[in-house]
CSV table of C-alpha atoms and ligand atoms in Angstrom, one decimal:
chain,number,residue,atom,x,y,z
A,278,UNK,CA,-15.3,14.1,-3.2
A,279,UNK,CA,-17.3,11.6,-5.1
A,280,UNK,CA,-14.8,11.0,-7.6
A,281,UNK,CA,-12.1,10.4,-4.9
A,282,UNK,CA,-14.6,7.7,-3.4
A,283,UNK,CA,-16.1,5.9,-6.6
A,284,UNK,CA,-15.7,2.3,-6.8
A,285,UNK,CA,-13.0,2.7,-9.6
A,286,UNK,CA,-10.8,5.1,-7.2
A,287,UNK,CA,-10.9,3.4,-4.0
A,288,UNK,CA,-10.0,-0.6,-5.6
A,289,UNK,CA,-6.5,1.5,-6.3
A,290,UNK,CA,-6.4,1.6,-2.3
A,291,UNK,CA,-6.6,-2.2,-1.9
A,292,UNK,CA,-3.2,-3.0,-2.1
A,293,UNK,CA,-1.4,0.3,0.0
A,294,UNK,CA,-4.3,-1.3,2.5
A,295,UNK,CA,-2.7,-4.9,2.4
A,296,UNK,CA,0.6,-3.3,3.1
A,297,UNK,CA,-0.8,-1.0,5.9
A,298,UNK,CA,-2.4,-3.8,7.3
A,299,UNK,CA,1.0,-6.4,7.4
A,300,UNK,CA,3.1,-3.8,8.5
A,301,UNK,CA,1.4,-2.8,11.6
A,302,UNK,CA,0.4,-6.3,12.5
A,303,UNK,CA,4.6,-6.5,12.6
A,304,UNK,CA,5.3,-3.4,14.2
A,305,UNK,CA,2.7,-4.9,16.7
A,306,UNK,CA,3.9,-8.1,17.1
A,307,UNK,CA,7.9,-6.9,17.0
A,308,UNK,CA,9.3,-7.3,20.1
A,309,UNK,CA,6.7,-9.7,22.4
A,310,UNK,CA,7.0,-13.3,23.4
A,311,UNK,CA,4.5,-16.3,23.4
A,312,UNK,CA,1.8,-15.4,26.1
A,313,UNK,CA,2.2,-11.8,26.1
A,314,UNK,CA,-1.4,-10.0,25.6
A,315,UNK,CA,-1.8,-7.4,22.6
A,316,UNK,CA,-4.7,-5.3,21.9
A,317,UNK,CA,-5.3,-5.6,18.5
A,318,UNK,CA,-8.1,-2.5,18.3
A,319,UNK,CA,-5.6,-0.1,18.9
A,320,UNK,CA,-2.3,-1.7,17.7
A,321,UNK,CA,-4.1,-2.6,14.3
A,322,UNK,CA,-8.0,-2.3,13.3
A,323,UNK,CA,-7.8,1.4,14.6
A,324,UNK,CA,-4.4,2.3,13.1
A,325,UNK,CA,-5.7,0.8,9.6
A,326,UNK,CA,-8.3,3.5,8.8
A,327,UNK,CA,-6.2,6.2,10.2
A,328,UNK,CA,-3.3,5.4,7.9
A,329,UNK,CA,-5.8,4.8,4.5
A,330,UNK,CA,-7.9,8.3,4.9
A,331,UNK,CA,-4.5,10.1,6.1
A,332,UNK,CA,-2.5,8.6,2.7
A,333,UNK,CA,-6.1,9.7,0.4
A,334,UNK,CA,-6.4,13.2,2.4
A,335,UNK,CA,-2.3,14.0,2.1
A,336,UNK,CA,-2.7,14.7,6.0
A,337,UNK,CA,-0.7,13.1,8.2
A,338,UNK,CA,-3.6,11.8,10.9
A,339,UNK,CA,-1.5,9.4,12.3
A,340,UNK,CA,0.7,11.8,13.9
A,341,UNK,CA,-1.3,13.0,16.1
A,342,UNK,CA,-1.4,10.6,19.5
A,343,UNK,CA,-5.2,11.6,20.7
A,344,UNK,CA,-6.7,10.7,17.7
A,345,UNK,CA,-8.2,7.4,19.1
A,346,UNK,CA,-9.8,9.7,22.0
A,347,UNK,CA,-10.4,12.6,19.3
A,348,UNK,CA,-12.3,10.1,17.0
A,349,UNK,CA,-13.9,8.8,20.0
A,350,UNK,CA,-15.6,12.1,20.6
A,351,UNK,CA,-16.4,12.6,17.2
A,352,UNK,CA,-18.4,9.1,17.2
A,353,UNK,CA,-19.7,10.1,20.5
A,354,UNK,CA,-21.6,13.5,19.3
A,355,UNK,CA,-23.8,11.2,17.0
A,356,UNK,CA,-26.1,10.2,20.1
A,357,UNK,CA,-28.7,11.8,21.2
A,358,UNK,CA,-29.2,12.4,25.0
A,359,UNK,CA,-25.6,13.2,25.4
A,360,UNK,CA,-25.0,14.0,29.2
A,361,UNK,CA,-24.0,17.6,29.4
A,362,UNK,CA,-20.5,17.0,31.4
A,363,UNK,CA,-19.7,14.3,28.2
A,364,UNK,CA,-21.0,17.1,26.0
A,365,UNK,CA,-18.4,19.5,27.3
A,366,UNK,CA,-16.0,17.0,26.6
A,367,UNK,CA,-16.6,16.4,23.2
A,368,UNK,CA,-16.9,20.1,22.5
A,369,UNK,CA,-13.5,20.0,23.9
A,370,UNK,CA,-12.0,17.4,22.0
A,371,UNK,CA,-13.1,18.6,18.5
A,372,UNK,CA,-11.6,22.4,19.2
A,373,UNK,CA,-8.7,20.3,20.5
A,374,UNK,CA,-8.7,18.2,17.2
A,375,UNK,CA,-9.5,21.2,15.1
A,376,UNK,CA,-6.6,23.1,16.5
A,377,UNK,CA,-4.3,20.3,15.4
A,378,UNK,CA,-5.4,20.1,12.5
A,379,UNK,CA,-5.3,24.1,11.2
A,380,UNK,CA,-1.5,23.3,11.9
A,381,UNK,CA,-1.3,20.5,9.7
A,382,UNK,CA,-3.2,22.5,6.9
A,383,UNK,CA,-0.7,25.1,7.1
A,384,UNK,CA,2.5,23.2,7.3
A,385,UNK,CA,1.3,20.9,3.8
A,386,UNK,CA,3.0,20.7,0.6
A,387,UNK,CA,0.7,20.0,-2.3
A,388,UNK,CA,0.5,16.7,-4.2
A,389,UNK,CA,-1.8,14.3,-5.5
A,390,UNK,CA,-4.2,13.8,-2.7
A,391,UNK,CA,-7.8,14.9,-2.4
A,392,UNK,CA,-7.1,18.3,-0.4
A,393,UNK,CA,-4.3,19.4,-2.7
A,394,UNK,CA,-7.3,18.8,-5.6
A,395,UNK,CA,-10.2,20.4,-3.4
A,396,UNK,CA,-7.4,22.9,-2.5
A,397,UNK,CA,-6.6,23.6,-6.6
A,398,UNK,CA,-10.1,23.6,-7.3
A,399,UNK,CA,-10.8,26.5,-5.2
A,400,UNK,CA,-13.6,27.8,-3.5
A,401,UNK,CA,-12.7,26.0,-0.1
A,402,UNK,CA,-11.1,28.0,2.5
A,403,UNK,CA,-9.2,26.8,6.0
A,404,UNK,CA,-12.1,26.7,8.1
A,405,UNK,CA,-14.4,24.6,5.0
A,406,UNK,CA,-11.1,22.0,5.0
A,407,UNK,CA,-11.1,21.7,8.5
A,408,UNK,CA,-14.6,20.7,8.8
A,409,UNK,CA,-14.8,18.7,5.8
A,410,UNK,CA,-11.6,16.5,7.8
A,411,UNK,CA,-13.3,16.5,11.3
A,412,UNK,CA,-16.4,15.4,9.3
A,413,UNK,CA,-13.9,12.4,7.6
A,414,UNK,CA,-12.8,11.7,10.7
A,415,UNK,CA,-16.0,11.2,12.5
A,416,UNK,CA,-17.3,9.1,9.5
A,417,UNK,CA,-14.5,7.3,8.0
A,418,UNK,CA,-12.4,6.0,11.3
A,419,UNK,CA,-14.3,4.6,14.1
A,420,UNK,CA,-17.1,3.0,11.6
A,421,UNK,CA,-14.2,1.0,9.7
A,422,UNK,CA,-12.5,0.1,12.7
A,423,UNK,CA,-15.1,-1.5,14.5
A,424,UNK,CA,-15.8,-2.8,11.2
A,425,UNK,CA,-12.1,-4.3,11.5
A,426,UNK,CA,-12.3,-5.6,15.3
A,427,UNK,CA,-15.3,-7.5,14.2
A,428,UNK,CA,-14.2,-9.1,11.6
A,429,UNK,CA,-11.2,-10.0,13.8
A,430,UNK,CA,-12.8,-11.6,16.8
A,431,UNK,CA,-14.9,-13.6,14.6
A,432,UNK,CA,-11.9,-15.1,12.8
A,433,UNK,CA,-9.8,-15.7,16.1
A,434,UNK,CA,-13.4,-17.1,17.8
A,435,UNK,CA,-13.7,-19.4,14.0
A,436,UNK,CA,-10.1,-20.7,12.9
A,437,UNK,CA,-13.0,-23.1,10.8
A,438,UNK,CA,-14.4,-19.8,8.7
A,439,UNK,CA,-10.5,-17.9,8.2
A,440,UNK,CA,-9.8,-21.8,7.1
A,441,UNK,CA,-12.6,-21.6,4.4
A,442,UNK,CA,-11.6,-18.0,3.4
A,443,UNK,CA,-8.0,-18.9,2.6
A,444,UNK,CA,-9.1,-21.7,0.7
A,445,UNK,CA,-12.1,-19.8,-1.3
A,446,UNK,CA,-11.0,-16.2,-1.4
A,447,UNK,CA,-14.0,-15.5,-3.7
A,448,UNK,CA,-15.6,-15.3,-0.2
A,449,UNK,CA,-14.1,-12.6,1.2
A,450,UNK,CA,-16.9,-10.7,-0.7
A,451,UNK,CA,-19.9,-11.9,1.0
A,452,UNK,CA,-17.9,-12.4,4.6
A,453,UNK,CA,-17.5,-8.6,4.8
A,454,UNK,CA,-21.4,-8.0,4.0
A,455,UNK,CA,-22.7,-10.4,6.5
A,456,UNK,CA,-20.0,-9.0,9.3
A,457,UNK,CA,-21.3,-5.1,8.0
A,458,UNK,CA,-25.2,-7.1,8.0
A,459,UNK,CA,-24.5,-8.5,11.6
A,460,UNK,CA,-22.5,-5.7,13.6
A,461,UNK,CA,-23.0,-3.0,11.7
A,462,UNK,CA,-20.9,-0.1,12.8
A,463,UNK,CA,-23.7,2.4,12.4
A,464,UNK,CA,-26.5,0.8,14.4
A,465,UNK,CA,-29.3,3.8,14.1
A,466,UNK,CA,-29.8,6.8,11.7
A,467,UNK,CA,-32.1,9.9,12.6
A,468,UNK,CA,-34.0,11.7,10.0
A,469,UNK,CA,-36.8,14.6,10.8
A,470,UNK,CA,-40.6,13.9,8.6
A,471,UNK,CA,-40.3,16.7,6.4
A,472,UNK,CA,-44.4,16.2,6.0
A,473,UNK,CA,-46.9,13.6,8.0
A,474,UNK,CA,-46.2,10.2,6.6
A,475,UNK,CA,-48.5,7.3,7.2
A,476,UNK,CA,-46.7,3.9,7.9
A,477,UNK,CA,-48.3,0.8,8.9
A,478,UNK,CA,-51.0,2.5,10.0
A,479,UNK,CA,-49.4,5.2,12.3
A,480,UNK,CA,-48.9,8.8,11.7
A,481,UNK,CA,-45.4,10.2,11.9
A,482,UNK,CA,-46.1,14.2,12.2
A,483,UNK,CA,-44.3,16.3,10.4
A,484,UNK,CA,-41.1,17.4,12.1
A,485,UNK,CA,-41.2,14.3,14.3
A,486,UNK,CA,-36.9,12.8,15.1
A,487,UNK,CA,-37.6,9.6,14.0
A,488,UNK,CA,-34.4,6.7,15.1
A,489,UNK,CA,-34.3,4.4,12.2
A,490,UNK,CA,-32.7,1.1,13.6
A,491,UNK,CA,-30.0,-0.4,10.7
A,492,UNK,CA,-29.0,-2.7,13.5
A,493,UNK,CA,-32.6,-4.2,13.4
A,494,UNK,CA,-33.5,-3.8,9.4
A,495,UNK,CA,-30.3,-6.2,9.2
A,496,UNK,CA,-32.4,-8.8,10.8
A,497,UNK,CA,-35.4,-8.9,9.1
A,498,UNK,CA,-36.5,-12.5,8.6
A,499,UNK,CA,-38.8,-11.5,5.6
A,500,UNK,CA,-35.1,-10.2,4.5
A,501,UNK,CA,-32.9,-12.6,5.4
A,502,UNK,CA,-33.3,-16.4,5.8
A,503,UNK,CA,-31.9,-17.5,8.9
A,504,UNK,CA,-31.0,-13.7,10.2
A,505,UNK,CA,-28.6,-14.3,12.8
A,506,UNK,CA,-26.4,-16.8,10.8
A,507,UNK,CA,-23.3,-15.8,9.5
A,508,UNK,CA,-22.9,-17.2,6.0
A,509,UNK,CA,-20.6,-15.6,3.6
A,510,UNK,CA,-22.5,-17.2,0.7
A,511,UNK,CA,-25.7,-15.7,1.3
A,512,UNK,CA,-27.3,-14.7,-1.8
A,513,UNK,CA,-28.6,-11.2,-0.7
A,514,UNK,CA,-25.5,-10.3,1.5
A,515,UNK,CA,-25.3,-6.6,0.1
A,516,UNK,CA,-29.2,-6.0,0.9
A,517,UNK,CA,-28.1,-4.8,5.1
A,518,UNK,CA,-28.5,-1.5,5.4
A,519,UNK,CA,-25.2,-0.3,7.4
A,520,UNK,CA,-24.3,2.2,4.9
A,521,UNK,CA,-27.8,3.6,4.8
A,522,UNK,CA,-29.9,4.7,2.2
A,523,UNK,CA,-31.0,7.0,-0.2
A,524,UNK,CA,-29.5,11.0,-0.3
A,525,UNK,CA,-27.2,9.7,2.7
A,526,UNK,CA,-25.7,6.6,1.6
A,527,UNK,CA,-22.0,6.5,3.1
A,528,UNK,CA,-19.7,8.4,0.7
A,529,UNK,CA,-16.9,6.0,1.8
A,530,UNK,CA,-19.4,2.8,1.4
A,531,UNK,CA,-16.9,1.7,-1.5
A,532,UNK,CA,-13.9,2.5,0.8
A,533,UNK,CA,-14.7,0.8,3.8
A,534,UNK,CA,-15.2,-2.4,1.7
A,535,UNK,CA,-11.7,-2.3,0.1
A,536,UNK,CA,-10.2,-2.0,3.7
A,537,UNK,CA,-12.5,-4.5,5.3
A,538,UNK,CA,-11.6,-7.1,2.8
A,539,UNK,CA,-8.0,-6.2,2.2
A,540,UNK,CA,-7.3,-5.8,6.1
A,541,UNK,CA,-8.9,-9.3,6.9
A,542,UNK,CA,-7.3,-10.7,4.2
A,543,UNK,CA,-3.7,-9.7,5.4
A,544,UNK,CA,-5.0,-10.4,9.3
A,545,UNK,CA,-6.3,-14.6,8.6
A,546,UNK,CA,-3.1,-15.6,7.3
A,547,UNK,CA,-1.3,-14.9,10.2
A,548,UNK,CA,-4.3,-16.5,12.5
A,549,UNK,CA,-2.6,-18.6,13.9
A,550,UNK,CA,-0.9,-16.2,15.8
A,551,UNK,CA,-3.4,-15.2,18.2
A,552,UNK,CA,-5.7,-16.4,20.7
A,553,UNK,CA,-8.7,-14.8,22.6
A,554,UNK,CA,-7.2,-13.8,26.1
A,555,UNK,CA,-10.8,-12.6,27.9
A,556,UNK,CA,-13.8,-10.3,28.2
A,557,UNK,CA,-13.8,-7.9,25.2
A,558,UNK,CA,-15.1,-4.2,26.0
A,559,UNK,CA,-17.7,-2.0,24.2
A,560,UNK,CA,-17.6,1.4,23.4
A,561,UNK,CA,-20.7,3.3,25.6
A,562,UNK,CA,-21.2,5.4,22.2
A,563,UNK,CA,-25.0,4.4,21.0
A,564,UNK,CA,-25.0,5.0,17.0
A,565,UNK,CA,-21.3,4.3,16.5
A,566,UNK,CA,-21.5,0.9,17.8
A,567,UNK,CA,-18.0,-1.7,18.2
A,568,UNK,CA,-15.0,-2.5,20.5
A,569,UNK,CA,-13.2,-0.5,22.9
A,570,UNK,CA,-10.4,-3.2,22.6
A,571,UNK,CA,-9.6,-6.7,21.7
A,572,UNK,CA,-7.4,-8.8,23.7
A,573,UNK,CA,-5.4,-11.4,22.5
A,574,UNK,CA,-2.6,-13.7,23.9
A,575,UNK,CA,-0.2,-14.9,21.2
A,576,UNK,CA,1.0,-18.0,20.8
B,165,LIG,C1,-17.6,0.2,7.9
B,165,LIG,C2,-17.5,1.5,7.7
B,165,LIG,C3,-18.6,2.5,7.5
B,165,LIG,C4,-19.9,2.4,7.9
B,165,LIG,C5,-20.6,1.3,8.6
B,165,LIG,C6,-20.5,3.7,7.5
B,165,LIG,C7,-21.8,4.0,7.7
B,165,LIG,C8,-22.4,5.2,7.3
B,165,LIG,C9,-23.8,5.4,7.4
B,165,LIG,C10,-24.9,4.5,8.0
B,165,LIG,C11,-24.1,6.7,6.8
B,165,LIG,C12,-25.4,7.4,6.7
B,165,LIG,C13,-26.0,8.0,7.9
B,165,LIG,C14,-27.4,8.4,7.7
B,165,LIG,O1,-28.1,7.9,6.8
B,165,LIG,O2,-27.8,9.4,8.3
B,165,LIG,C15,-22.8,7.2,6.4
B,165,LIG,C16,-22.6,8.4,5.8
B,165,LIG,C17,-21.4,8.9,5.4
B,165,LIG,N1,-20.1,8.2,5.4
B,165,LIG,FE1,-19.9,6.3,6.1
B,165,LIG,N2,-19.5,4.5,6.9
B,165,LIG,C18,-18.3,3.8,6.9
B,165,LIG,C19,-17.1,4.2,6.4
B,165,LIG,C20,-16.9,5.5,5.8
B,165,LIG,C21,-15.7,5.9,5.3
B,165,LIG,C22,-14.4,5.1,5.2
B,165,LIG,C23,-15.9,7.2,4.8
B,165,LIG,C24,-14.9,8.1,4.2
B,165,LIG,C25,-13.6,8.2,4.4
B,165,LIG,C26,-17.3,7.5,5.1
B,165,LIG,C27,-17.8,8.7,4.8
B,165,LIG,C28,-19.2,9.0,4.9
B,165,LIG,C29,-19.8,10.3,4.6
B,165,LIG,C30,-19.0,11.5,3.9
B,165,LIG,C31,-21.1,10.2,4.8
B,165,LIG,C32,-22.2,11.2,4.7
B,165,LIG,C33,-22.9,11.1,3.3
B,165,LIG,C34,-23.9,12.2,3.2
B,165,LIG,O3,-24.6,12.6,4.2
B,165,LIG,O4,-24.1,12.6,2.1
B,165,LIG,N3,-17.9,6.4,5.7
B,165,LIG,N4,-21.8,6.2,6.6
């Protein structure tokens, strides 16, 4: 796993992103007219992530037409103080998703993707791949779509910034940090004190939940000058902690980065082709945090 997602591995993914990322923004825009409305959450920043983890797991993901609601769920049983009638439903949704998916293990033909090694490897049956995938799923889709949606509406909302991007691609860089810094995807972790730990002069008791706010860390003023700016030149961009920290750091960190920059990249020069069209919904989810949908009108 770690090898699959080193830094080395996952630049090689930069370019199948780019192509991803063109070819669905013209299977998206194929067939409409000036003034019609797409939703560019699930006609592109959703489909992006599906398409990138299904080519590296040799699973075909996008196949599968309640994978937006499937992924949904997954995000959803993250958050703590889950109704119970939503908590039936994402019970129901995973078995649903995990059913799918024991078919697509069985029906696969090996090759050169990471299951086909894990599978070669040995020591993982059915049931261990099938987790490990729900578990890539839940991790690796939602966060880097809403990572995706963000970075969209701020480039249709700021022609100015996508302007200064084109012209200064050594930018792209710190633009992704500062959009991961100021939305971050992840908003909260949870961790249990293992012993009593003193901070700041109160006593977390051992085996206390504690909620660790990324969403607020990313703002610290004694952190960041100016928090709530968005400047892609910041000096200290990379210091946010949306991928976490320490035993826990997101696996896909590397990943996520390729397709943020790669998918923006391939989304600002065709800007011009879109134009906010109205209030943009959430997602209810509390720890997975970003867009149910992003309207735009085209021009
Ligand atoms: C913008 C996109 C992403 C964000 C913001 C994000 C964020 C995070 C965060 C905050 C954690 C740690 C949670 C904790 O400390 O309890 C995490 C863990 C993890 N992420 Fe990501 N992630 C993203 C994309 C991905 C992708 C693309 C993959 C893989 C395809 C991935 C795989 C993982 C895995 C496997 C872990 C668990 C690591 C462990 O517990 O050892 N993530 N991610």
């Amino acid at each position: 796993m770690a090898r699959t997602f080193s830094a080395r591995a996952v630049a090689g993914w930069s370019e199948a992103t780019e192509r991803i990322a063109a070819g669905l923004l013209d299977d998206l825009l194929a067939g409409t007219r000036r003034g019609d409305t797409v939703d560019l959450v699930a006609g592109w920043a959703a489909q992006v992530p599906v398409r990138v983890v299904s080519a590296i797991l040799g699973l075909p993901l996008d196949t599968a037409p309640e994978l937006r609601r499937w992924a949904d769920s997954a995000a959803a049983a993250l958050d703590t103080g889950v109704p119970w009638e939503r908590f039936a439903e994402i019970e129901a949704d995973l078995a649903e998703m995990q059913r799918w998916l024991r078919g697509r293990l069985a029906e696969r033909q090996p090759g050169d993707d990471l299951l086909s090694r894990l599978t070669a490897q040995g020591g993982l049956d059915d049931d261990a791949l099938v987790v490990l995938v729900t578990f890539l799923v839940a991790a690796g889709i939602e966060t880097t779509t809403h990572l995706l949606s963000a970075g969209a509406e701020t480039l249709v909302a700021q022609p100015g910034l996508a302007a200064a991007l084109r012209a200064e691609p050594d930018l792209w860089t710190g633009a992704v940090e500062e959009l991961l810094r100021l939305e971050p995807p992840v908003a909260r972790a949870a961790r249990r004190a293992t012993r009593d730990v003193e901070m700041r002069g109160h006593t977390v008791a051992r085996g206390t939940l504690v909620l660790v706010h990324l969403a607020a860390a990313n703002r610290d003023p004694a952190v960041f000058a100016e928090p709530a700016a968005f400047d892609p030149a910041r000096p200290n961009a990379r210091a946010h902690l949306s991928f976490s920290l320490g035993a826990h750091h997101c696996l896909g960190a590397g990943l996520a980065r390729v397709e943020g920059r790669a998918g923006l990249r391939v989304l600002a020069e065709r800007l011009a082709a879109f134009a906010p069209a109205g209030p943009v919904p959430w997602r209810t989810t509390q720890l997975v945090r970003g867009r149910a949908a992003l309207p735009l009108r085209l021009r």
